[in-house]
CSV table of C-alpha atoms in Angstrom, one decimal:
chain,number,residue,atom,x,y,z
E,11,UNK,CA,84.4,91.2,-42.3
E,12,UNK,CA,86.3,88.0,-43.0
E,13,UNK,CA,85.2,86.9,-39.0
E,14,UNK,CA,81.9,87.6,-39.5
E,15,UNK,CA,81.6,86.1,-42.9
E,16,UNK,CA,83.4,82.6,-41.9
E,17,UNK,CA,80.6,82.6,-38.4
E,18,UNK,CA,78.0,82.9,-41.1
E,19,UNK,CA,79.1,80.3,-43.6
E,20,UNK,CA,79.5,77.6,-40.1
E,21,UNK,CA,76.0,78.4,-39.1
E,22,UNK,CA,74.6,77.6,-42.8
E,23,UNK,CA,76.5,74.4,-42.5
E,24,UNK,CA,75.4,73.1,-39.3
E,25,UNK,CA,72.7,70.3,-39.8
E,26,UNK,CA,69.2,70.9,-39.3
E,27,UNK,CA,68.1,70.2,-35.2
E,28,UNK,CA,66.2,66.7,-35.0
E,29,UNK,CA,63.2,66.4,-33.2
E,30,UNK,CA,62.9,65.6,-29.6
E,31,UNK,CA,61.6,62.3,-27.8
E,32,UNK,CA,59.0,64.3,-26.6
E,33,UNK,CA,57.5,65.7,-30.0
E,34,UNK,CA,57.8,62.2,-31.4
E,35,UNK,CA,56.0,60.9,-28.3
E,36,UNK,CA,53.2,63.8,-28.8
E,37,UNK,CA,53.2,62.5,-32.6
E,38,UNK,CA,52.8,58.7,-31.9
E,39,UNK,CA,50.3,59.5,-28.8
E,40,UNK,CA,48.6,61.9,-31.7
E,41,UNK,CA,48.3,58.5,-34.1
E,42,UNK,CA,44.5,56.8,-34.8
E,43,UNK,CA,44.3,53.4,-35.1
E,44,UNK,CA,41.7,52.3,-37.5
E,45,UNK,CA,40.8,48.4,-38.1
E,46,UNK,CA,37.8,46.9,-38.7
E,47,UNK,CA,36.9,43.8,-36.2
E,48,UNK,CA,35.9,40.2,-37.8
E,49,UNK,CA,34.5,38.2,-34.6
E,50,UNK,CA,35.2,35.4,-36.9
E,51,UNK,CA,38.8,36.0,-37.3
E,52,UNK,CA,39.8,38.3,-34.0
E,53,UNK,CA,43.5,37.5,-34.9
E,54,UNK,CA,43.3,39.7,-37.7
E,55,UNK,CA,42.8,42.6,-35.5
E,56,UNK,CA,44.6,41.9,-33.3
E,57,UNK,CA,47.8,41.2,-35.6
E,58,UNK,CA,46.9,44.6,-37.2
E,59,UNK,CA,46.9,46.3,-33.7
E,60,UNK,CA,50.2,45.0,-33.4
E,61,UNK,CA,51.7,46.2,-36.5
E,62,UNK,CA,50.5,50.0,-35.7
E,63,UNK,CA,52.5,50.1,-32.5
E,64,UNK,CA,55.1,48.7,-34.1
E,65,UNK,CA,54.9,51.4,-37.0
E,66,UNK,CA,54.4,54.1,-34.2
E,67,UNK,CA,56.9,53.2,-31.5
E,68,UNK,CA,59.6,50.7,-30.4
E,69,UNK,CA,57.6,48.8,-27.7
E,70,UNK,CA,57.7,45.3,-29.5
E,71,UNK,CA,61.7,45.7,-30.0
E,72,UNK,CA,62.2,45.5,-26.1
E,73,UNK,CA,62.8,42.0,-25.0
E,74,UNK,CA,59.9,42.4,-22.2
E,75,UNK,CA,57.2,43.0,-24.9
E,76,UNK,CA,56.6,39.8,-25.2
E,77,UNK,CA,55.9,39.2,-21.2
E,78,UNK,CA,54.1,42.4,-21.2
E,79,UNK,CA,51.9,41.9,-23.8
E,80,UNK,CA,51.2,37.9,-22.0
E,81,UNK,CA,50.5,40.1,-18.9
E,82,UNK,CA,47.8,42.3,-19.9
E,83,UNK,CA,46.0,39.0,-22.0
E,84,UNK,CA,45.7,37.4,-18.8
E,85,UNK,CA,44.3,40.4,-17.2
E,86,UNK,CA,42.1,41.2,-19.6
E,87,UNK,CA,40.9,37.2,-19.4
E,88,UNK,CA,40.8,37.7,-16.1
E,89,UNK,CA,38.5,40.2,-15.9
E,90,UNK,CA,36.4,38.8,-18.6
E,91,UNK,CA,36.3,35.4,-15.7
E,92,UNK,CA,35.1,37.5,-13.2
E,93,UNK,CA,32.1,39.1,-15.5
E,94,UNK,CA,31.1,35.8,-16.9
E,95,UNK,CA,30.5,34.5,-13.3
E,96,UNK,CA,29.0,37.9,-12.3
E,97,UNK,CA,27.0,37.4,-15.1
E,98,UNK,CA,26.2,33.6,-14.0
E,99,UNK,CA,25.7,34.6,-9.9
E,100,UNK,CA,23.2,37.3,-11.3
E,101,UNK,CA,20.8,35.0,-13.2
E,102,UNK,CA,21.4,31.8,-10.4
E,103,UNK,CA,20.0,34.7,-7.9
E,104,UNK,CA,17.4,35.6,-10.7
E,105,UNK,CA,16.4,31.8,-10.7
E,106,UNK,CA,16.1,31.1,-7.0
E,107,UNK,CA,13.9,34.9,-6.3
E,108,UNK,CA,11.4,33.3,-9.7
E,109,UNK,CA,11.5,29.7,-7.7
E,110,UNK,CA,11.1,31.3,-4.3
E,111,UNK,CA,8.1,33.6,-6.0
E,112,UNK,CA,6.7,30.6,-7.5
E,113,UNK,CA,6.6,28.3,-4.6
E,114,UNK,CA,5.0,31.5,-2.5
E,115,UNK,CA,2.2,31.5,-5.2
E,116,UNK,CA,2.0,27.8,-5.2
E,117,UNK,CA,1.4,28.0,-1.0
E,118,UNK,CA,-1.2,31.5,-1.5
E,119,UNK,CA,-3.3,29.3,-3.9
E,120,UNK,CA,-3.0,26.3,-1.5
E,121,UNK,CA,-3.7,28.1,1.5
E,122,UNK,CA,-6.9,29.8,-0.5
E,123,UNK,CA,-8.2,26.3,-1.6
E,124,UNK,CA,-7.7,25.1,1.9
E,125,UNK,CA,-9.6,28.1,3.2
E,126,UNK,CA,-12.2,27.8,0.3
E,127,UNK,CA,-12.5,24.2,1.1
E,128,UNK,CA,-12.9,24.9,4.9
E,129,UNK,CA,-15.9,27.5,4.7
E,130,UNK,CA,-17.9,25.1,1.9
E,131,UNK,CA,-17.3,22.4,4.9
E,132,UNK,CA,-18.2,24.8,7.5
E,133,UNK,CA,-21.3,25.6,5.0
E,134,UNK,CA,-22.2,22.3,4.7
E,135,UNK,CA,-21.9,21.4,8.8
E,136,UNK,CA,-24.1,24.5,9.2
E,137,UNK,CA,-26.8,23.0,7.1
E,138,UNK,CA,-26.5,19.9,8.2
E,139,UNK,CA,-26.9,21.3,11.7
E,140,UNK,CA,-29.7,23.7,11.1
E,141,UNK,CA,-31.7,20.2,9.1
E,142,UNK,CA,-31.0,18.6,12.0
E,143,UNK,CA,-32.0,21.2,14.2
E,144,UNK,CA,-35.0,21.2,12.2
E,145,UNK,CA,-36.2,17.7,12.2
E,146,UNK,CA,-35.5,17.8,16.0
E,147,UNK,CA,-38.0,20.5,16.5
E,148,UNK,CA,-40.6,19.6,14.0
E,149,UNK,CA,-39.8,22.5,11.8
E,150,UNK,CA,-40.7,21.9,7.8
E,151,UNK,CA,-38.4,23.9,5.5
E,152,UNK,CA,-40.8,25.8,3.4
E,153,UNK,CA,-40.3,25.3,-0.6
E,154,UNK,CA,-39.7,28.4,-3.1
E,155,UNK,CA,-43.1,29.2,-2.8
E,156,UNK,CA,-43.3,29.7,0.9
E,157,UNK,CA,-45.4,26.4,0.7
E,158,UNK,CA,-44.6,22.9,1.1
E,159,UNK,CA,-43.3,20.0,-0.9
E,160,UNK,CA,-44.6,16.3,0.0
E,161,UNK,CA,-44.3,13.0,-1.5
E,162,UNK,CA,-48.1,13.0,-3.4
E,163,UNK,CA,-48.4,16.3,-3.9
E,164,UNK,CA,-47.1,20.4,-3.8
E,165,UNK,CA,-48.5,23.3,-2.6
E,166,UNK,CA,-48.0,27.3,-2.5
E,167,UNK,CA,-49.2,30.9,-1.7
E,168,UNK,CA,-49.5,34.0,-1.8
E,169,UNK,CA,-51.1,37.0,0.2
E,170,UNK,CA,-54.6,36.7,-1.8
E,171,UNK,CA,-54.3,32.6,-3.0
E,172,UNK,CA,-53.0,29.3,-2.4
E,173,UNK,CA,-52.2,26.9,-5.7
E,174,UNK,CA,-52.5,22.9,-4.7
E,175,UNK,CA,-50.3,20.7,-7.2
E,176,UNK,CA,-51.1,17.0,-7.2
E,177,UNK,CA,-49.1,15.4,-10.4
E,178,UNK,CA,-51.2,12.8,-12.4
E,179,UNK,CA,-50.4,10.6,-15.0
E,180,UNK,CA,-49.8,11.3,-18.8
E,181,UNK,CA,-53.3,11.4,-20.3
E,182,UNK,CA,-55.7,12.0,-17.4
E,183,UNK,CA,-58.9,13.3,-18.4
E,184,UNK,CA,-60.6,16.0,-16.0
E,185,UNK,CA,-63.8,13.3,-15.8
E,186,UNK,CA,-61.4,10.8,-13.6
E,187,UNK,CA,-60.3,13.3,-11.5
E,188,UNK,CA,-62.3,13.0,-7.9
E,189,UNK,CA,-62.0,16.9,-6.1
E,190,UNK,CA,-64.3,17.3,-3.3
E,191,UNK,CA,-64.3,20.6,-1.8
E,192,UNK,CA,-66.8,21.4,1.3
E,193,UNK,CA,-66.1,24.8,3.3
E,194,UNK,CA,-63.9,22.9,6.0
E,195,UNK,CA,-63.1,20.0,4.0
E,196,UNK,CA,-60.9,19.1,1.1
E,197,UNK,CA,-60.4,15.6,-0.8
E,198,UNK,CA,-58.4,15.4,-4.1
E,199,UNK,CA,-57.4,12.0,-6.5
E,200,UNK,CA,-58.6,10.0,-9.1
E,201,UNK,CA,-61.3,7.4,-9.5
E,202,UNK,CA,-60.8,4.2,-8.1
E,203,UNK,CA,-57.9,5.0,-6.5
E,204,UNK,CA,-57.2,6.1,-2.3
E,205,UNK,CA,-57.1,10.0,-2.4
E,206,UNK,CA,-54.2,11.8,-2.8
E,207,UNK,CA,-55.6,14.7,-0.4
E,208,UNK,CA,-58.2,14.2,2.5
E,209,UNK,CA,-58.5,16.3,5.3
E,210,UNK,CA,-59.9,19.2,7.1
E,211,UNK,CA,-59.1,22.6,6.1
E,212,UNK,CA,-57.1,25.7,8.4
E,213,UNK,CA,-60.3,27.7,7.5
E,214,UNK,CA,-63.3,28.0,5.8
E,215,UNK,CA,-63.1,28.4,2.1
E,216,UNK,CA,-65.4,29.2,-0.7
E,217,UNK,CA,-66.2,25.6,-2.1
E,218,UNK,CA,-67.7,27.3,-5.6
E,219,UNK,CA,-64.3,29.6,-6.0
E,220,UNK,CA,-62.3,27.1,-5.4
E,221,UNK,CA,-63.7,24.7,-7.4
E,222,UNK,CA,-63.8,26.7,-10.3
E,223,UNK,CA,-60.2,27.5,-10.0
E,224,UNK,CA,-59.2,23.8,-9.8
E,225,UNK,CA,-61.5,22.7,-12.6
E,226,UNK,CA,-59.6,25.7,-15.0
E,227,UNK,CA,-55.9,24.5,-13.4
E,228,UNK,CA,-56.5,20.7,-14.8
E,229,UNK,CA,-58.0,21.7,-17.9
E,230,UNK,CA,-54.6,23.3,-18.6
């Protein structure tokens, strides 16, 4: 009884078992960190971030902290370097595709004008060509109203008439205007003055018709 007794009274004695590296690791690795980040003041932060792992471990007691912790800042620079100037190639290759696209408008709309500027030359050398075609044959160009405008006077027609327009000046009365119509013949002007029509007709008309038409145009 005694042996068993005395075995009893050593085990109660014997301190309680500490806990191993690997629990405590589990419990620091099992710590949050909570700060709140000031980009004013990033020191603040960071000095708090510092405090925490010194509170949950022993990294900052080793004398290679120090270099460590120098290490990774220059990294982490580093790395910040490299995304700034990826960042900067990016919007340089941004730039140069919005010149490039700019100067390949600028040549579209130069190249249009030029064409544009070509066909209305082309147009006008066609004209030109077809007038002077014209005058070399004798051809007259007809006016709107498939008739014929000439220095004195106008004329046009249609399938059933043909409307003679001799201008006059401001405040003729229908008593000085001379219009002498036969059936093959046809003299238009004004008193006193050389006629502004005289000549012989393509065929016969009625001289009383066409009178009367005249007389009712120069009354309006």
């Amino acid at each position: 009884m005694a042996i068993i007794s005395d075995f009893e009274e050593e085990e109660e004695k014997q301190p309680e078992a500490k806990p191993s590296a690997t629990s405590s690791a589990s419990s620091s690795a099992a710590a949050e960190f909570s700060a709140r980040f000031d980009p004013s003041s990033p020191l603040g932060f960071i000095e708090e971030a510092f405090e925490f792992v010194a509170e949950r471990s022993d990294f900052l007691a080793h004398e290679a902290a120090e270099r460590d912790v120098a290490a990774v800042l220059r990294a982490v620079r580093e790395k910040q370097k490299q995304k700034l100037r990826q960042i900067e190639r990016e919007k340089d290759r941004e730039r140069e595709r919005a010149k490039k696209a700019k100067a390949a408008a600028a040549a579209a709309a130069a190249a249009a004008k030029k064409v544009e500027e070509e066909k209305k030359v082309q147009e006008v050398e066609m004209k030109d060509a077809e007038e002077e075609k014209e005058e070399k044959s004798g051809a007259i160009v007809p006016n709107k109203g498939n008739g014929l405008d000439l220095e004195n006077y106008s004329w046009t027609q249609t399938l059933q008439e043909v409307t003679v327009h001799v201008p006059v000046p401001k405040g003729t009365k229908g008593r000085f205007v001379v219009c002498d119509i036969k059936k093959n013949h046809l003299k238009v002007g004004l008193k006193g003055q050389p006629p502004v029509i005289e000549g012989e007709l393509f065929q016969t008309v009625k001289p009383d018709d066409f009178q009367c038409l005249f007389m009712i145009y120069c009354s309006v």
